[in-house]
Amino acid sequence: MEIQELERMIREKEGSLSLALPVLMRKVYLWMTLALVITAVTAYGVATSPNLMMAIYTNKAIMWGLILGELALVIGITSAIRRLSLTTATLLFILFSVINGAMLSSIFAVYSSMLITKVFLITAGTFGVMALYGYTTKRDLSSIGRLLFMGLIGIIIATVVNVFFVKSPGMDLIISYIGVLIFVGLTAWDTQKIKQMLAMHTDVDESAQKTALLGALTLYLDFINLFLYLLRIFGRNE
C-alpha cells in the first residue's frame, strides 16, 4: 500500500512538472517579446522626436542618468528578484525596456529603417534557431557557456579600449564578429540553463514566474546584443 502511494505521488509530481515547464517557458518568451516590442516602440518614438533626441544626446547628465539607470535596474532585478513581488519585478523590467529603447533610438539616426528591419529579422531567425537548439539538445552546454562568458568579458574590455584609445574601425568590426559568435552561443546556453531552472518548479506559482521573468531578461539581453553586433556588421558602409 505504501509503495502504491509512493508511485502515485511520483506520477503526480511528474505530471505537474510536464505541465508547468511549457507554461513557464511560454511566459519567458512572452515577457521577452513584450520587452522587445516596448523597446522598439520607444526607440522609434524617441527617434522621431527631435526634442527628445536633442535632450538625450546633447545633455550629458541625462545620458549618464539613462546609462546608470539601466545598470541599476539590471543589477536590482537580478539580485533582488526573490525579495521583489512579481508585479514590482515586472514593472522594473518594463521600465528597463523603455530606458533601453530610449538609448537605442540613435540607431535610427545612423542606419536606414530598411536595414534595421532586415537585421532584426536576421536576428530573430538566428535567435530562434539557437534557442530551439538550447531547449532540445541533450548535450550539457555549461562548459561552453563558461568559455562564452569569459569571451564576453574580453570583448567588453576590448570595446572600451577601442572606443577610448585605439579607435580602429577594423578592430570594431572584428569585435562585432566575435560578439555575434558569443551571443549566438549564449542564446543556446542561457535557454538550456533557464529550462533547467524552470524544471525545478512543479507549479506555476509566483516563485516560478519570477524565475521565468529573470530568464526573459537574460534572453532579452542576448537578443539585443546579437542585434546590435549584426547591425554594426551589416551597416558598416552606412
Tab-separated table of C-alpha atoms in Angstrom:
chain	number	residue	atom	x	y	z
A	1	MET	CA	0.000	0.000	0.000
A	2	GLU	CA	2.826	2.378	0.859
A	3	ILE	CA	4.615	1.554	-2.415
A	4	GLN	CA	1.442	2.257	-4.390
A	5	GLU	CA	1.044	5.589	-2.616
A	6	LEU	CA	4.654	6.497	-3.377
A	7	GLU	CA	4.204	5.624	-7.049
A	8	ARG	CA	1.055	7.749	-7.167
A	9	MET	CA	2.896	10.743	-5.687
A	10	ILE	CA	5.724	10.364	-8.203
A	11	ARG	CA	3.261	10.232	-11.082
A	12	GLU	CA	1.504	13.328	-9.823
A	13	LYS	CA	4.804	15.197	-9.485
A	14	GLU	CA	5.902	14.215	-12.976
A	15	GLY	CA	2.538	15.265	-14.331
A	16	SER	CA	2.708	18.683	-12.696
A	17	LEU	CA	6.286	19.121	-13.938
A	18	SER	CA	5.327	18.272	-17.514
A	19	LEU	CA	2.505	20.816	-17.321
A	20	ALA	CA	4.420	23.565	-15.525
A	21	LEU	CA	7.556	23.682	-17.713
A	22	PRO	CA	5.859	24.501	-21.052
A	23	VAL	CA	3.684	27.132	-19.373
A	24	LEU	CA	6.689	28.765	-17.729
A	25	MET	CA	8.739	28.692	-20.934
A	26	ARG	CA	5.871	30.371	-22.769
A	27	LYS	CA	5.904	33.079	-20.107
A	28	VAL	CA	9.641	33.548	-20.665
A	29	TYR	CA	9.175	34.216	-24.373
A	30	LEU	CA	6.003	36.240	-23.848
A	31	TRP	CA	7.777	38.599	-21.440
A	32	MET	CA	10.835	38.756	-23.681
A	33	THR	CA	8.722	39.577	-26.740
A	34	LEU	CA	6.762	42.202	-24.814
A	35	ALA	CA	10.022	43.827	-23.707
A	36	LEU	CA	11.348	43.850	-27.280
A	37	VAL	CA	8.137	45.463	-28.560
A	38	ILE	CA	8.289	48.134	-25.838
A	39	THR	CA	11.951	48.809	-26.657
A	40	ALA	CA	11.262	49.054	-30.396
A	41	VAL	CA	8.282	51.384	-29.955
A	42	THR	CA	10.200	53.589	-27.506
A	43	ALA	CA	13.276	53.742	-29.756
A	44	TYR	CA	11.202	54.734	-32.786
A	45	GLY	CA	9.172	57.232	-30.780
A	46	VAL	CA	12.264	58.967	-29.427
A	47	ALA	CA	13.980	58.866	-32.825
A	48	THR	CA	11.058	60.672	-34.463
A	49	SER	CA	11.066	63.402	-31.807
A	50	PRO	CA	13.858	65.939	-32.433
A	51	ASN	CA	13.348	67.467	-28.989
A	52	LEU	CA	13.807	64.145	-27.191
A	53	MET	CA	16.813	63.228	-29.314
A	54	MET	CA	18.369	66.615	-28.594
A	55	ALA	CA	17.687	66.279	-24.863
A	56	ILE	CA	19.208	62.816	-24.615
A	57	TYR	CA	22.260	63.158	-26.825
A	58	THR	CA	23.300	66.717	-26.022
A	59	ASN	CA	22.793	66.575	-22.266
A	60	LYS	CA	25.459	64.505	-20.540
A	61	ALA	CA	23.501	64.409	-17.293
A	62	ILE	CA	20.508	62.779	-18.994
A	63	MET	CA	22.724	60.401	-20.948
A	64	TRP	CA	24.618	59.232	-17.884
A	65	GLY	CA	21.379	59.048	-15.937
A	66	LEU	CA	19.933	56.639	-18.507
A	67	ILE	CA	23.101	54.536	-18.595
A	68	LEU	CA	23.323	54.296	-14.815
A	69	GLY	CA	19.582	53.685	-14.635
A	70	GLU	CA	19.917	50.701	-16.965
A	71	LEU	CA	22.762	49.229	-14.931
A	72	ALA	CA	20.917	49.792	-11.659
A	73	LEU	CA	17.755	48.127	-12.957
A	74	VAL	CA	19.572	45.051	-14.292
A	75	ILE	CA	21.533	44.616	-11.080
A	76	GLY	CA	18.459	45.319	-8.976
A	77	ILE	CA	16.204	42.865	-10.790
A	78	THR	CA	18.752	40.054	-10.862
A	79	SER	CA	19.962	40.435	-7.288
A	80	ALA	CA	16.670	41.219	-5.574
A	81	ILE	CA	14.230	39.154	-7.649
A	82	ARG	CA	13.382	36.879	-4.697
A	83	ARG	CA	12.568	39.821	-2.434
A	84	LEU	CA	10.503	41.672	-5.019
A	85	SER	CA	6.894	40.912	-5.760
A	86	LEU	CA	6.120	39.603	-9.237
A	87	THR	CA	4.277	42.834	-10.070
A	88	THR	CA	7.194	45.030	-8.974
A	89	ALA	CA	9.734	42.910	-10.850
A	90	THR	CA	7.591	43.057	-13.995
A	91	LEU	CA	7.244	46.843	-13.780
A	92	LEU	CA	11.004	47.215	-13.331
A	93	PHE	CA	11.557	45.008	-16.394
A	94	ILE	CA	9.180	47.203	-18.400
A	95	LEU	CA	10.958	50.334	-17.160
A	96	PHE	CA	14.301	48.854	-18.223
A	97	SER	CA	12.837	48.116	-21.676
A	98	VAL	CA	11.709	51.729	-22.019
A	99	ILE	CA	15.073	53.176	-20.964
A	100	ASN	CA	16.923	50.793	-23.263
A	101	GLY	CA	14.620	51.836	-26.094
A	102	ALA	CA	15.496	55.483	-25.478
A	103	MET	CA	19.184	54.606	-25.595
A	104	LEU	CA	18.762	52.629	-28.823
A	105	SER	CA	16.941	55.468	-30.596
A	106	SER	CA	20.279	56.580	-32.043
A	107	ILE	CA	20.353	53.630	-34.435
A	108	PHE	CA	17.597	55.317	-36.484
A	109	ALA	CA	19.896	58.309	-36.963
A	110	VAL	CA	22.767	56.105	-38.122
A	111	TYR	CA	21.119	53.304	-40.119
A	112	SER	CA	18.214	53.163	-42.544
A	113	SER	CA	14.876	51.735	-41.427
A	114	MET	CA	15.137	49.072	-44.131
A	115	LEU	CA	18.498	47.875	-42.812
A	116	ILE	CA	17.264	47.888	-39.214
A	117	THR	CA	14.240	45.790	-40.219
A	118	LYS	CA	16.390	43.356	-42.200
A	119	VAL	CA	18.885	42.899	-39.376
A	120	PHE	CA	16.061	42.490	-36.862
A	121	LEU	CA	14.592	39.645	-38.929
A	122	ILE	CA	18.016	38.010	-39.273
A	123	THR	CA	18.499	38.327	-35.515
A	124	ALA	CA	15.064	36.843	-34.822
A	125	GLY	CA	15.763	33.871	-37.088
A	126	THR	CA	19.217	33.230	-35.623
A	127	PHE	CA	17.957	33.641	-32.074
A	128	GLY	CA	15.047	31.274	-32.711
A	129	VAL	CA	17.273	28.527	-34.108
A	130	MET	CA	19.750	28.719	-31.238
A	131	ALA	CA	17.013	28.927	-28.590
A	132	LEU	CA	15.402	25.810	-30.071
A	133	TYR	CA	18.764	24.044	-30.041
A	134	GLY	CA	19.392	25.023	-26.435
A	135	TYR	CA	15.951	23.792	-25.412
A	136	THR	CA	16.063	20.441	-27.219
A	137	THR	CA	19.709	19.368	-27.077
A	138	LYS	CA	20.767	16.641	-24.663
A	139	ARG	CA	24.331	17.955	-24.634
A	140	ASP	CA	25.450	19.798	-21.495
A	141	LEU	CA	26.387	23.311	-22.623
A	142	SER	CA	27.660	24.542	-19.250
A	143	SER	CA	31.366	24.204	-20.112
A	144	ILE	CA	30.849	26.068	-23.384
A	145	GLY	CA	28.805	28.662	-21.538
A	146	ARG	CA	31.626	29.426	-19.126
A	147	LEU	CA	34.014	29.969	-22.039
A	148	LEU	CA	31.494	32.234	-23.746
A	149	PHE	CA	31.077	34.265	-20.559
A	150	MET	CA	34.847	34.777	-20.366
A	151	GLY	CA	34.789	35.766	-24.028
A	152	LEU	CA	32.055	38.280	-23.247
A	153	ILE	CA	34.221	39.906	-20.587
A	154	GLY	CA	37.057	40.001	-23.127
A	155	ILE	CA	35.050	41.824	-25.809
A	156	ILE	CA	33.727	44.314	-23.244
A	157	ILE	CA	37.319	45.197	-22.302
A	158	ALA	CA	38.362	45.268	-25.965
A	159	THR	CA	35.435	47.548	-26.813
A	160	VAL	CA	36.334	50.019	-24.062
A	161	VAL	CA	39.979	50.051	-25.178
A	162	ASN	CA	38.997	50.561	-28.811
A	163	VAL	CA	36.481	53.323	-28.091
A	164	PHE	CA	38.730	55.405	-25.845
A	165	PHE	CA	42.255	54.606	-27.057
A	166	VAL	CA	42.696	52.681	-30.304
A	167	LYS	CA	39.644	53.984	-32.211
A	168	SER	CA	40.120	51.467	-35.009
A	169	PRO	CA	37.197	50.679	-37.371
A	170	GLY	CA	38.887	47.386	-38.235
A	171	MET	CA	39.095	46.357	-34.602
A	172	ASP	CA	35.460	47.358	-34.123
A	173	LEU	CA	34.471	45.042	-36.980
A	174	ILE	CA	36.479	42.146	-35.515
A	175	ILE	CA	34.856	42.717	-32.112
A	176	SER	CA	31.436	42.696	-33.800
A	177	TYR	CA	32.058	39.319	-35.464
A	178	ILE	CA	33.299	37.840	-32.196
A	179	GLY	CA	30.313	39.376	-30.399
A	180	VAL	CA	27.907	37.671	-32.798
A	181	LEU	CA	29.540	34.288	-32.168
A	182	ILE	CA	29.459	34.805	-28.403
A	183	PHE	CA	25.794	35.808	-28.236
A	184	VAL	CA	24.742	33.070	-30.648
A	185	GLY	CA	26.311	30.596	-28.229
A	186	LEU	CA	24.979	32.365	-25.135
A	187	THR	CA	21.441	32.167	-26.523
A	188	ALA	CA	21.645	28.375	-26.597
A	189	TRP	CA	23.364	28.119	-23.208
A	190	ASP	CA	21.004	30.539	-21.475
A	191	THR	CA	17.985	28.744	-22.917
A	192	GLN	CA	19.219	25.417	-21.571
A	193	LYS	CA	20.023	26.983	-18.204
A	194	ILE	CA	16.578	28.608	-17.993
A	195	LYS	CA	14.908	25.321	-18.880
A	196	GLN	CA	16.831	23.560	-16.117
A	197	MET	CA	15.900	26.210	-13.552
A	198	LEU	CA	12.236	26.141	-14.514
A	199	ALA	CA	12.196	22.340	-14.459
A	200	MET	CA	12.802	22.535	-10.716
A	201	HIS	CA	9.371	24.123	-10.288
A	202	THR	CA	6.374	21.811	-10.306
A	203	ASP	CA	3.808	24.601	-10.149
A	204	VAL	CA	3.251	27.946	-11.855
A	205	ASP	CA	3.427	29.886	-8.601
A	206	GLU	CA	4.901	33.349	-8.034
A	207	SER	CA	8.376	31.977	-7.343
A	208	ALA	CA	8.359	30.057	-10.630
A	209	GLN	CA	7.087	33.071	-12.545
A	210	LYS	CA	9.825	35.280	-11.112
A	211	THR	CA	12.370	32.725	-12.318
A	212	ALA	CA	10.716	32.893	-15.736
A	213	LEU	CA	10.879	36.703	-15.668
A	214	LEU	CA	14.583	36.575	-14.879
A	215	GLY	CA	15.018	34.186	-17.792
A	216	ALA	CA	13.131	36.593	-20.049
A	217	LEU	CA	15.503	39.405	-19.045
A	218	THR	CA	18.519	37.217	-19.830
A	219	LEU	CA	17.252	36.244	-23.282
A	220	TYR	CA	16.165	39.820	-23.972
A	221	LEU	CA	19.742	40.991	-23.360
A	222	ASP	CA	21.081	38.193	-25.593
A	223	PHE	CA	18.722	39.247	-28.391
A	224	ILE	CA	19.520	42.971	-28.109
A	225	ASN	CA	23.279	42.432	-28.103
A	226	LEU	CA	23.130	39.988	-31.010
A	227	PHE	CA	21.024	42.522	-32.931
A	228	LEU	CA	23.456	45.375	-32.269
A	229	TYR	CA	26.533	43.401	-33.313
A	230	LEU	CA	24.833	42.227	-36.512
A	231	LEU	CA	23.716	45.798	-37.194
A	232	ARG	CA	27.313	47.003	-36.951
A	233	ILE	CA	28.425	44.318	-39.412
A	234	PHE	CA	25.684	44.829	-41.994
A	235	GLY	CA	25.643	48.599	-41.579
A	236	ARG	CA	29.393	49.236	-41.723
A	237	ASN	CA	29.031	51.021	-45.087
A	238	GLU	CA	26.272	53.361	-43.917
